[in-house]
C-alpha positions as a LaTeX table, in Angstrom:
\begin{tabular}{lrrr}
\hline
Residue & $x$ (\AA) & $y$ (\AA) & $z$ (\AA) \\
\hline
Val1 & 2.29 & $-5.93$ & $-6.53$ \\
Ala2 & 1.75 & $-6.29$ & $-2.71$ \\
Ala3 & $-0.79$ & $-8.99$ & $-2.93$ \\
Leu4 & $-2.70$ & $-11.39$ & $-5.27$ \\
Thr5 & $-6.42$ & $-11.75$ & $-5.21$ \\
Ala6 & $-8.63$ & $-14.66$ & $-6.27$ \\
Gln7 & $-11.66$ & $-12.92$ & $-7.55$ \\
Asn8 & $-14.35$ & $-13.02$ & $-10.14$ \\
Thr9 & $-17.50$ & $-10.97$ & $-11.09$ \\
Thr10 & $-19.12$ & $-11.95$ & $-7.92$ \\
Gly11 & $-16.43$ & $-10.96$ & $-5.55$ \\
Val12 & $-13.11$ & $-11.56$ & $-3.79$ \\
Gln13 & $-12.56$ & $-15.22$ & $-2.70$ \\
Gly14 & $-9.12$ & $-14.81$ & $-1.20$ \\
Val15 & $-6.13$ & $-12.45$ & $-0.73$ \\
His16 & $-2.48$ & $-13.71$ & $-0.68$ \\
Pro17 & $-0.16$ & $-10.97$ & 0.34 \\
Val18 & 3.63 & $-11.14$ & $-0.84$ \\
Pro19 & 6.26 & $-11.19$ & 1.97 \\
Pro20 & 7.20 & $-7.65$ & 3.19 \\
Glu21 & 10.87 & $-8.32$ & 2.36 \\
Phe22 & 10.05 & $-8.95$ & $-1.35$ \\
Leu23 & 7.77 & $-5.83$ & $-1.46$ \\
Glu24 & 10.66 & $-3.74$ & $-0.26$ \\
Gln25 & 13.05 & $-5.51$ & $-2.58$ \\
Gln26 & 10.82 & $-4.74$ & $-5.55$ \\
Ile27 & 10.25 & $-1.09$ & $-4.75$ \\
Arg28 & 13.92 & $-0.53$ & $-4.18$ \\
Ala29 & 14.78 & $-2.36$ & $-7.59$ \\
Cys30 & 12.61 & 0.12 & $-9.48$ \\
Leu31 & 13.70 & 3.23 & $-7.54$ \\
Asp32 & 17.40 & 2.23 & $-7.84$ \\
Asp33 & 16.91 & 1.74 & $-11.58$ \\
Ile34 & 14.71 & 4.53 & $-12.78$ \\
Gly35 & 13.78 & 6.52 & $-9.75$ \\
Ala36 & 10.48 & 8.05 & $-9.19$ \\
Asp37 & 9.02 & 11.59 & $-8.82$ \\
Thr38 & 5.91 & 10.04 & $-7.23$ \\
Val39 & 5.26 & 6.97 & $-5.09$ \\
Lys40 & 1.62 & 5.68 & $-5.29$ \\
Thr41 & 0.35 & 2.98 & $-2.76$ \\
Gly42 & $-2.35$ & 0.57 & $-3.26$ \\
Met43 & $-3.50$ & $-2.40$ & $-1.39$ \\
Leu44 & $-1.20$ & $-3.11$ & 1.60 \\
Trp45 & $-2.73$ & $-6.02$ & 3.56 \\
Ser46 & $-0.70$ & $-5.89$ & 6.79 \\
Pro47 & 1.18 & $-3.50$ & 9.03 \\
Asp48 & 4.35 & $-5.16$ & 7.82 \\
Leu49 & 3.58 & $-4.24$ & 4.16 \\
Val50 & 2.79 & $-0.71$ & 5.07 \\
Glu51 & 6.17 & $-0.48$ & 6.90 \\
Ala52 & 8.04 & $-2.13$ & 4.06 \\
Ala53 & 6.55 & 0.24 & 1.48 \\
Val54 & 7.44 & 3.33 & 3.60 \\
Arg55 & 10.97 & 1.91 & 4.16 \\
Ala56 & 11.63 & 1.27 & 0.62 \\
Gly57 & 9.88 & 4.33 & $-0.86$ \\
Trp58 & 10.88 & 6.94 & 1.55 \\
Arg59 & 13.79 & 9.27 & 0.38 \\
Gly60 & 13.26 & 12.16 & 2.67 \\
Pro61 & 10.92 & 15.14 & 2.81 \\
Gly62 & 10.22 & 16.67 & $-0.61$ \\
Leu63 & 12.15 & 14.13 & $-2.63$ \\
Ala64 & 9.13 & 12.08 & $-3.79$ \\
Lys65 & 5.45 & 12.88 & $-3.74$ \\
Trp66 & 3.34 & 10.23 & $-2.18$ \\
Val67 & $-0.18$ & 9.45 & $-3.45$ \\
Val68 & $-1.88$ & 7.09 & $-0.85$ \\
Asp69 & $-4.73$ & 5.01 & $-2.45$ \\
Pro70 & $-5.97$ & 3.30 & 0.68 \\
Val71 & $-7.32$ & 0.20 & $-1.10$ \\
Met72 & $-9.35$ & $-1.21$ & 1.74 \\
Val73 & $-12.63$ & $-2.74$ & 0.52 \\
Ser74 & $-13.52$ & $-4.22$ & $-2.91$ \\
Thr75 & $-16.56$ & $-3.14$ & $-4.74$ \\
Ser76 & $-18.21$ & $-6.50$ & $-3.70$ \\
Gly77 & $-17.57$ & $-5.49$ & $-0.11$ \\
His78 & $-14.51$ & $-7.82$ & 0.71 \\
Arg79 & $-11.99$ & $-6.52$ & 3.12 \\
Leu80 & $-8.72$ & $-6.05$ & 1.29 \\
Ile81 & $-6.70$ & $-4.80$ & 4.18 \\
Ser82 & $-6.38$ & $-6.27$ & 7.79 \\
Pro83 & $-7.82$ & $-4.22$ & 10.56 \\
Glu84 & $-4.40$ & $-3.59$ & 12.04 \\
Ala85 & $-3.07$ & $-2.23$ & 8.66 \\
Val86 & $-5.77$ & 0.45 & 8.69 \\
Asp87 & $-4.14$ & 2.12 & 11.73 \\
Ser88 & $-0.75$ & 1.70 & 10.08 \\
Val89 & $-1.95$ & 3.43 & 6.89 \\
Arg90 & $-3.40$ & 6.24 & 8.90 \\
Arg91 & $-0.22$ & 6.50 & 11.22 \\
Met92 & 2.52 & 5.94 & 8.74 \\
Leu93 & 1.15 & 6.88 & 5.24 \\
Phe94 & $-1.34$ & 9.66 & 5.62 \\
Pro95 & 1.18 & 12.24 & 7.27 \\
Ile96 & 3.56 & 11.78 & 4.29 \\
Ala97 & 0.85 & 11.87 & 1.65 \\
His98 & 0.51 & 14.71 & $-0.79$ \\
Phe99 & $-2.76$ & 13.23 & $-2.04$ \\
Ile100 & $-5.14$ & 10.61 & $-0.57$ \\
Thr101 & $-7.44$ & 8.91 & $-3.03$ \\
Pro102 & $-9.95$ & 6.75 & $-1.16$ \\
Asn103 & $-12.98$ & 5.29 & $-2.86$ \\
Leu104 & $-16.27$ & 6.43 & $-1.04$ \\
Pro105 & $-16.65$ & 3.35 & 1.16 \\
Glu106 & $-13.03$ & 3.86 & 2.49 \\
Ala107 & $-13.33$ & 7.51 & 3.14 \\
\hline
\end{tabular}
């Protein structure tokens, strides 16, 4: 979990990202314990969170497949990623992705 959202059936009222260090700690805790054949991303609010996910999940070329789900916009139209993070996702995650699974508004 990289962020909490306050939302209801009418939309998203707020986004509260976790600190990047905590996201990195959580990813490493899982990978060090049970490992992973695939790493899947989701909503990464800031460039710092994108970088933390890559640092923690990257195990070298071919060691884990990456599925990048660039969660950027809610179905109600609320932005779920900062404009600066869009560039980080494109620059840092797309090149290592085996699959990219955007929703239509994000494509």
